[in-house]
Tab-separated table of C-alpha atoms and ligand atoms in Angstrom:
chain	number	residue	atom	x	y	z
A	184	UNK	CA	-10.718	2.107	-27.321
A	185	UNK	CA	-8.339	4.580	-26.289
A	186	UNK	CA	-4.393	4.075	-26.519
A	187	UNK	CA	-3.685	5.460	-22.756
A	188	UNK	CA	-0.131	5.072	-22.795
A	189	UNK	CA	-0.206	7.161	-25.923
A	190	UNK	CA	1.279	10.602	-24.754
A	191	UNK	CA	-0.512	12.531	-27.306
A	192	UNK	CA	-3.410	10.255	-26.604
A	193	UNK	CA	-2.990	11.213	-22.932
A	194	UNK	CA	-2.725	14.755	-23.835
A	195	UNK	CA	-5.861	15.699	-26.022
A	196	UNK	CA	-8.111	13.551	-23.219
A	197	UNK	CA	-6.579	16.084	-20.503
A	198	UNK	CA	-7.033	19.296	-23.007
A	199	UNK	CA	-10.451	18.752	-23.253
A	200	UNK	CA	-11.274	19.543	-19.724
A	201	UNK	CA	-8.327	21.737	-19.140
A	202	UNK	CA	-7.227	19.394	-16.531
A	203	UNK	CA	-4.137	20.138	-14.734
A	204	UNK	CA	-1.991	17.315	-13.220
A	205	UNK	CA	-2.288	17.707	-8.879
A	206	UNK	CA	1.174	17.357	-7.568
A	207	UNK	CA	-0.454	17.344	-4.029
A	208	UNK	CA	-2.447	14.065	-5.163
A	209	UNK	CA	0.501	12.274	-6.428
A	210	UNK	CA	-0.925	12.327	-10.335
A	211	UNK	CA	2.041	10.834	-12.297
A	212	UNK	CA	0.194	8.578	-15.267
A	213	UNK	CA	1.873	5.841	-16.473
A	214	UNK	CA	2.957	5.434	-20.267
A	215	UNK	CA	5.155	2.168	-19.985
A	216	UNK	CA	2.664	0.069	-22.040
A	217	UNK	CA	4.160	-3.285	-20.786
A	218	UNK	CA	3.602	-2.398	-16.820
A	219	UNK	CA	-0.016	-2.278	-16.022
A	220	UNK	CA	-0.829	-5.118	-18.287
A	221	UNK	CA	1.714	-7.050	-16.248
A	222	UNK	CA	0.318	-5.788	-12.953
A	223	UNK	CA	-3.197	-6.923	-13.845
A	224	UNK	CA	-1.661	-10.275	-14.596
A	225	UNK	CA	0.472	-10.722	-11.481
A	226	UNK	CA	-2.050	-9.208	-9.129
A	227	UNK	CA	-4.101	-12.501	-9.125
A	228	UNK	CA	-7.491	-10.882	-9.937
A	229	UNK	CA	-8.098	-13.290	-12.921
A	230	UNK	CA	-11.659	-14.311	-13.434
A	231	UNK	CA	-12.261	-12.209	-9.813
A	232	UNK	CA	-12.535	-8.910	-8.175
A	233	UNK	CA	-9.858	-6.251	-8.421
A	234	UNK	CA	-10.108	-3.108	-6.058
A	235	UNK	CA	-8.112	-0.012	-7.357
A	236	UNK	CA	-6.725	3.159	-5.998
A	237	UNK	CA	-6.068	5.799	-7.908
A	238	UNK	CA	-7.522	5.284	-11.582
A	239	UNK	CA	-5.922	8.365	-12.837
A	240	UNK	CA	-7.389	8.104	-16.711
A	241	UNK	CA	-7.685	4.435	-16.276
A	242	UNK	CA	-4.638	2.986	-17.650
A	243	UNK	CA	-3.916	0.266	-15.486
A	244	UNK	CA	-8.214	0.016	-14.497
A	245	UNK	CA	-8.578	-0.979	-18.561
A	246	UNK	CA	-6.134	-4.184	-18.322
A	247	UNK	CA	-7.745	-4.698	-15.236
A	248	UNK	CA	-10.976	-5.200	-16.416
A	249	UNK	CA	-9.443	-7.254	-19.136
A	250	UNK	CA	-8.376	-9.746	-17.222
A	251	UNK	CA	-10.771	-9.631	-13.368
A	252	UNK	CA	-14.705	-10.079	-13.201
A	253	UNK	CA	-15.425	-7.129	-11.843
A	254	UNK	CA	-13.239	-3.507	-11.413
A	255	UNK	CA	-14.032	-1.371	-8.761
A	256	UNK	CA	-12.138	1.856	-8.136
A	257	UNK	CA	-11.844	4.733	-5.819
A	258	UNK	CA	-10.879	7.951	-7.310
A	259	UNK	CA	-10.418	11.290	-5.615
A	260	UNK	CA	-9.887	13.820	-7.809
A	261	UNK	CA	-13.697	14.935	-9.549
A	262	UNK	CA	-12.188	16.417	-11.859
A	263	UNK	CA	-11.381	12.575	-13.323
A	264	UNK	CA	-14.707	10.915	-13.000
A	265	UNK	CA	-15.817	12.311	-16.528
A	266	UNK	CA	-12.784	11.307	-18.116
A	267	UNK	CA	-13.247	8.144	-16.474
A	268	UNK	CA	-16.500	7.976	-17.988
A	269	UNK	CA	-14.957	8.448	-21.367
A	270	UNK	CA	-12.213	6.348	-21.520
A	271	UNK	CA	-13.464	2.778	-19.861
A	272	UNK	CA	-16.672	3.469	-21.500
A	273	UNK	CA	-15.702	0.148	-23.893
A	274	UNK	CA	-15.794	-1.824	-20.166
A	275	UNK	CA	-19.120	-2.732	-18.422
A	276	UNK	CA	-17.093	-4.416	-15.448
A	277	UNK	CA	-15.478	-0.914	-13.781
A	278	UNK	CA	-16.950	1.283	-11.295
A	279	UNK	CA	-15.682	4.069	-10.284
A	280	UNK	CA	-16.169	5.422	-7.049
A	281	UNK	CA	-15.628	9.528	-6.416
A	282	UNK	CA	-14.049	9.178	-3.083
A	283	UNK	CA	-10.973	9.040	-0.827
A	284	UNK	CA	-9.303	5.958	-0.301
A	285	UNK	CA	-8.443	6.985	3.156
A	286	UNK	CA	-11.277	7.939	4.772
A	287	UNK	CA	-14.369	5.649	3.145
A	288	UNK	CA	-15.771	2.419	4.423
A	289	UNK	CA	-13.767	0.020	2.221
A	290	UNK	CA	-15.361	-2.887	4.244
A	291	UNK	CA	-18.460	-1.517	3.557
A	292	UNK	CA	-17.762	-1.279	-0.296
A	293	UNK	CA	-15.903	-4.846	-0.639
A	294	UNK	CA	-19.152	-6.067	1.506
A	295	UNK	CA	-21.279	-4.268	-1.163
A	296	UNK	CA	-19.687	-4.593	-4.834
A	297	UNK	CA	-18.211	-8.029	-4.116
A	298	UNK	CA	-20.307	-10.080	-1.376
A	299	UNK	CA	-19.098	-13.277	0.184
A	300	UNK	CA	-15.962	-12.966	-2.148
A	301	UNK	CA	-11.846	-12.249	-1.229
A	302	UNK	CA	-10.534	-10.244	-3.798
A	303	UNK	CA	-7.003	-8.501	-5.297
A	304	UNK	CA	-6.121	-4.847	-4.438
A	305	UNK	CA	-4.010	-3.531	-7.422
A	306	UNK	CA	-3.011	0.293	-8.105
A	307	UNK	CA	-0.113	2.665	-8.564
A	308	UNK	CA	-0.367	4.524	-5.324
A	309	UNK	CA	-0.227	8.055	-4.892
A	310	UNK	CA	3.030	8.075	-3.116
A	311	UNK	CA	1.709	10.297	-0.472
A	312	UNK	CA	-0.526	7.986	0.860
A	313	UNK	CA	1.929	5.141	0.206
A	314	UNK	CA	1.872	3.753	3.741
A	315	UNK	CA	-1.458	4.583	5.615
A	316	UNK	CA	-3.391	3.622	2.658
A	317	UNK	CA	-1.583	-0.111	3.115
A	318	UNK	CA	-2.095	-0.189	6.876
A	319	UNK	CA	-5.856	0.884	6.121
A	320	UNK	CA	-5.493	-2.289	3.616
A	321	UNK	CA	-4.024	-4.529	5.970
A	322	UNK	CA	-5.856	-3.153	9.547
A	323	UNK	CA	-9.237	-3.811	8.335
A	324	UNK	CA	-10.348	-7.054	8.233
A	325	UNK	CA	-10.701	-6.884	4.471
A	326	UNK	CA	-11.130	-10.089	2.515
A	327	UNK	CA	-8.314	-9.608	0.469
A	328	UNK	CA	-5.962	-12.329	-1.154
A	329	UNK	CA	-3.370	-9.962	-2.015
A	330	UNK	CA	-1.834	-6.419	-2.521
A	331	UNK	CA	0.093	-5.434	-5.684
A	332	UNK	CA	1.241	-1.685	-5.970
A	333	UNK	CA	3.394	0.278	-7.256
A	334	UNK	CA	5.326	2.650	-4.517
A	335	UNK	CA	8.658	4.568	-4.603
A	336	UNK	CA	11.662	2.086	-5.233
A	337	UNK	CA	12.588	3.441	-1.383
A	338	UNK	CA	9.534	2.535	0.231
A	339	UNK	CA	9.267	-0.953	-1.518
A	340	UNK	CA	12.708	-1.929	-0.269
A	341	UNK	CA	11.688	-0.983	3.307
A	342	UNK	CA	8.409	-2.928	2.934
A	343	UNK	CA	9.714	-6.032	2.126
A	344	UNK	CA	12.967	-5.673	3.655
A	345	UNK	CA	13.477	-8.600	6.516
A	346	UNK	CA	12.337	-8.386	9.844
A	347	UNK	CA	15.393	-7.784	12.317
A	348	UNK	CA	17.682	-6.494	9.357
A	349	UNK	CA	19.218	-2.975	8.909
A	350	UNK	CA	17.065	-1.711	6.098
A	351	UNK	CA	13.741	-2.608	8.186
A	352	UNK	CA	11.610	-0.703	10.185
A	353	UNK	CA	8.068	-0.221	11.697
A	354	UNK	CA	6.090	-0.457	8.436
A	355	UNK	CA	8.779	-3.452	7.642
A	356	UNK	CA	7.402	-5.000	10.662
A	357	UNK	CA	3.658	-4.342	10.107
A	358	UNK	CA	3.018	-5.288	7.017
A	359	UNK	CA	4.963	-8.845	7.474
A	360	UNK	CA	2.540	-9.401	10.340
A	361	UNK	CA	-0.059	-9.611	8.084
A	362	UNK	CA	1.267	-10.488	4.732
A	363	UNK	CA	4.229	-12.172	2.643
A	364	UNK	CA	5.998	-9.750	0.923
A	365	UNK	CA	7.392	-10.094	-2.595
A	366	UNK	CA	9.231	-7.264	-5.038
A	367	UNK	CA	7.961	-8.103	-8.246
A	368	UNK	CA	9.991	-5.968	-10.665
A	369	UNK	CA	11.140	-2.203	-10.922
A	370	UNK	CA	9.597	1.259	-13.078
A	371	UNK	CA	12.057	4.097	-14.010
A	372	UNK	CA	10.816	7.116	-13.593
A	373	UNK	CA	10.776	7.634	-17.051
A	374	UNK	CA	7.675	5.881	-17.238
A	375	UNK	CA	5.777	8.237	-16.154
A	376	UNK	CA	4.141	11.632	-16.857
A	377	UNK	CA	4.917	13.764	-15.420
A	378	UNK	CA	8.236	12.349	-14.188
A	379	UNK	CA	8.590	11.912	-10.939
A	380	UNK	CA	12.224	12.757	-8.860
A	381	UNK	CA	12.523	8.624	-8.148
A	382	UNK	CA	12.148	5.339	-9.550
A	383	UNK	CA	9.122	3.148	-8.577
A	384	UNK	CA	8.740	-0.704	-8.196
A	385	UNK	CA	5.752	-3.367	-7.917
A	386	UNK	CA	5.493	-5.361	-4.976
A	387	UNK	CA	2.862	-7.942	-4.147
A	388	UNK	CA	1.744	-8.648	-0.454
A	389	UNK	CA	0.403	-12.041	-0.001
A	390	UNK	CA	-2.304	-11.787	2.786
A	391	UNK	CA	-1.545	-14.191	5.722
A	392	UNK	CA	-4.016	-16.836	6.728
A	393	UNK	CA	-3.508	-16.163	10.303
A	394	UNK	CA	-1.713	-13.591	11.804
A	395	UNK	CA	1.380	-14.232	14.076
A	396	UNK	CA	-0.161	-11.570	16.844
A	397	UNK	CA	-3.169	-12.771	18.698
A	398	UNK	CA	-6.315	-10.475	18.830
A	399	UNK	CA	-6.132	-8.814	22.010
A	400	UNK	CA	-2.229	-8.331	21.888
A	401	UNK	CA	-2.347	-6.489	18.347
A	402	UNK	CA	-2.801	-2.991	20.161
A	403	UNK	CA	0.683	-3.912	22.603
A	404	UNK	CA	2.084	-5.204	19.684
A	405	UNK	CA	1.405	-2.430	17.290
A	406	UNK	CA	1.893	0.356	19.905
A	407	UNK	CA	5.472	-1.319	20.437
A	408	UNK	CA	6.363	-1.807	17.232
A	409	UNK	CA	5.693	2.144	16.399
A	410	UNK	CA	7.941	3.024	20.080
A	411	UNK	CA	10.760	0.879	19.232
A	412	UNK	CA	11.350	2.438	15.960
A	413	UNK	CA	10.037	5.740	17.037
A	414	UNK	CA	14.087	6.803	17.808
A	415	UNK	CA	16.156	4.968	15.300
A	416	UNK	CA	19.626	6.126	17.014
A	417	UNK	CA	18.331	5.307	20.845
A	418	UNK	CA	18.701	1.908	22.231
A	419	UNK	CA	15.454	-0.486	22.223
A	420	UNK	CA	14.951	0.094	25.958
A	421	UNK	CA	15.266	4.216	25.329
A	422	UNK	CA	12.932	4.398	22.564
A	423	UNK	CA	10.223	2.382	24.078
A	424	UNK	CA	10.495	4.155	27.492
A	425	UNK	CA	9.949	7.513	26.289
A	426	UNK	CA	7.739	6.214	23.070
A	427	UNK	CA	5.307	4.134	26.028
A	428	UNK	CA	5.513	6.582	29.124
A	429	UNK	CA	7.239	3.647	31.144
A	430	UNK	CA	9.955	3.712	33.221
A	431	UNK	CA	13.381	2.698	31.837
A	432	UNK	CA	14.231	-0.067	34.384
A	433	UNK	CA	10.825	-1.589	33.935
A	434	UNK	CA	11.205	-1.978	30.340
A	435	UNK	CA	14.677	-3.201	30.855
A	436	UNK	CA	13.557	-6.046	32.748
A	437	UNK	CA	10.950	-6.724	29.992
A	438	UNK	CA	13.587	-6.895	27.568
A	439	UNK	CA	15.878	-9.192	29.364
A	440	UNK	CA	13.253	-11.244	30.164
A	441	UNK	CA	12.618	-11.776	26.462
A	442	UNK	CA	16.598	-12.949	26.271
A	443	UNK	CA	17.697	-9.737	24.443
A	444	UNK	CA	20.501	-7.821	25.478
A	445	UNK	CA	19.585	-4.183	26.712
A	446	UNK	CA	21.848	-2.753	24.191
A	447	UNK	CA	19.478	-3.403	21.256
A	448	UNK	CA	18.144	-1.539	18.781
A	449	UNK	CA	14.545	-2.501	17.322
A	450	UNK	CA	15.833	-3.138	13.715
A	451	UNK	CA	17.764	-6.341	15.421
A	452	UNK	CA	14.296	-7.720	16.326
A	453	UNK	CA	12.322	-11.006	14.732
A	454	UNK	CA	9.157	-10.920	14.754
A	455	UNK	CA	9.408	-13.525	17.565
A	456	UNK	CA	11.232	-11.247	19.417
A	457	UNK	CA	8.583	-8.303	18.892
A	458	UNK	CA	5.816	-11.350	19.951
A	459	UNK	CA	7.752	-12.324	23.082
A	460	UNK	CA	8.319	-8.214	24.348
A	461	UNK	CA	4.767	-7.781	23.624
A	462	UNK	CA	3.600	-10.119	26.519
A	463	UNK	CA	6.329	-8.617	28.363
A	464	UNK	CA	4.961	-4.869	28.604
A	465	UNK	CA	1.241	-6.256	28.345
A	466	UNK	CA	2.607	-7.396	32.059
A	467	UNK	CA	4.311	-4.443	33.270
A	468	UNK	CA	1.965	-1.591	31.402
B	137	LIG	N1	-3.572	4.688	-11.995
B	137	LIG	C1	-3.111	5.834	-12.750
B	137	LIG	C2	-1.835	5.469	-13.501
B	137	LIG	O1	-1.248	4.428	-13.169
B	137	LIG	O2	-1.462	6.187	-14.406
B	137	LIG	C3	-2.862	7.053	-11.858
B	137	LIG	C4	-1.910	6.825	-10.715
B	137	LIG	S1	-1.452	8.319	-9.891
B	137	LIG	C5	0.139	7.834	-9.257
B	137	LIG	C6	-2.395	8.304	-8.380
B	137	LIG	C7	-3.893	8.549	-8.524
B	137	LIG	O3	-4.481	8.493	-7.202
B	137	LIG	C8	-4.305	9.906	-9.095
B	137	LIG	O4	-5.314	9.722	-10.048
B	137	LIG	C9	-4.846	10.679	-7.886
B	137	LIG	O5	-5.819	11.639	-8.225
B	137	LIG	C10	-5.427	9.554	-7.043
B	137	LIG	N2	-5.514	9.820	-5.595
B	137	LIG	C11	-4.706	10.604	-4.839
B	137	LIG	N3	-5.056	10.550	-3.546
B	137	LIG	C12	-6.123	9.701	-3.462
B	137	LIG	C13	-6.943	9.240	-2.401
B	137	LIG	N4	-6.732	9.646	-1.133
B	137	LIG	N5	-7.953	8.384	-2.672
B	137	LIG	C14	-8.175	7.962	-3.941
B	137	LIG	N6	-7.431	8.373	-5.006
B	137	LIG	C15	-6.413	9.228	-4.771
């Protein structure tokens, strides 16, 4: 079994095929050995499914399929799937899929690789993809219990920053619709390679039983919550009049009629208050 936090380990599998780390795909490999063994543990996938992103050489896929039933993961890059090959060949649990995590059926392969079963997402997200890839997670219907990546330091403090604070915004918003958020611990940069410009942290999102939004207000919802923060500096009533093509004093009256003051800017909302303006402009739209 390979060491793949081994640097020179890591090096001689990449000279073999001449392989070239892809800044465009976000390929930083990790060489911390304590952090993917603790992801695989604090994802949740014990004795289950785990679904990864990302394998890269398949650092954190191997403690993975330590600890979960079954590994499946979806890697992009070709150029990794013989690699892949190579170093989990010790693992008869992991299957890799050649694909792109944002444009395949993941319901499909969930439906397919783990029927009638909810299982754990874990991977160290290409940062690129950081937030569509989670809203693909979280907007599908998936059976998932939970989330647990690694993304920029930044992006985790926005995630799981509270709704109606300063340091939240649309994605803020989002993702607490559908999940708990929790920021499990932090990753210098150093441990990584290459090494990226900014540290990283894990966070976990704990999927939501039921979501606060009903069904057929989601689009209204979601639609509002993407307005309202559309134009940080404008007011509330600004940002959703030019972000939803309706006219400022109509949206003003939604907004007062919620009991908000037309001052406001969208990072002061709850998610009650986001609920509430939702039915609002579902009336005036
Ligand atoms: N898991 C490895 C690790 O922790 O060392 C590699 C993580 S690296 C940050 C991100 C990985 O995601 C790379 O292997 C990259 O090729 C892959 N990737 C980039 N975009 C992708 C996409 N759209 N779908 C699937 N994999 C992608």
């Amino acid at each position: 079994m390979y060491n793949l936090t081994d640097v020179n380990v890591i090096k001689a599998i990449l000279a073999k095929d001449n392989f070239r780390f892809s800044k465009s795909l976000g390929q930083n490999f990790l060489i911390d050995p304590e952090v993917c063994p603790r992801m695989a543990y604090e994802c949740g996938a014990e004795g289950g499914g785990a679904l990864e992103i990302g394998p890269g050489i398949g650092v954190l896929t191997a403690e993975l399929a330590k600890v979960a039933e079954k590994v499946v993961s979806i890697e992009l890059d070709s150029r990794l799937i013989p690699l892949l090959d190579d170093t989990l060949r010790d693992f008869d649990n992991v299957k890799i899929i050649n694909d792109d995590a944002l444009k395949c059926d993941l319901k499909k392969i969930i439906e397919q690789e783990f029927p009638g079963e909810k299982i754990c997402v874990c991977a160290n997200l290409p940062y690129y993809i950081t937030t569509p890839i989670l809203m693909k997670l979280l907007e599908s219907g998936l059976p998932l219990k939970s989330i647990t990546v690694m993304v920029q330091k930044e992006a985790a403090q926005r995630i799981c920053a509270k709704v109606g604070s300063r340091d939240g915004g649309a994605v803020t918003v989002a993702v607490n619709c559908y999940a708990e958020t929790e920021m499990l611990f932090d990753v210098p940069r150093s441990s990584f390679m290459p090494s990226p410009k900014v540290d990283s942290c894990v966070i976990r999102l704990n999927i939501k039983d039921k979501k606060p939004v009903e069904s057929e207000n989601e689009e209204m919802f979601f639609a509002a919550v993407k307005a309202a923060f559309g134009q940080r500096r404008k007011t509330l009533v600004n940002s959703l009049s030019s972000g939803l093509g309706i006219p400022k004093d109509k949206i003003a009256g939604a907004v007062t009629a919620c009991g908000l003051d037309c001052n406001i800017r969208a990072e002061a909302l709850t998610m009650e208050d986001f609920i509430n303006l939702t039915a609002e402009l579902k009336a005036i739209s």
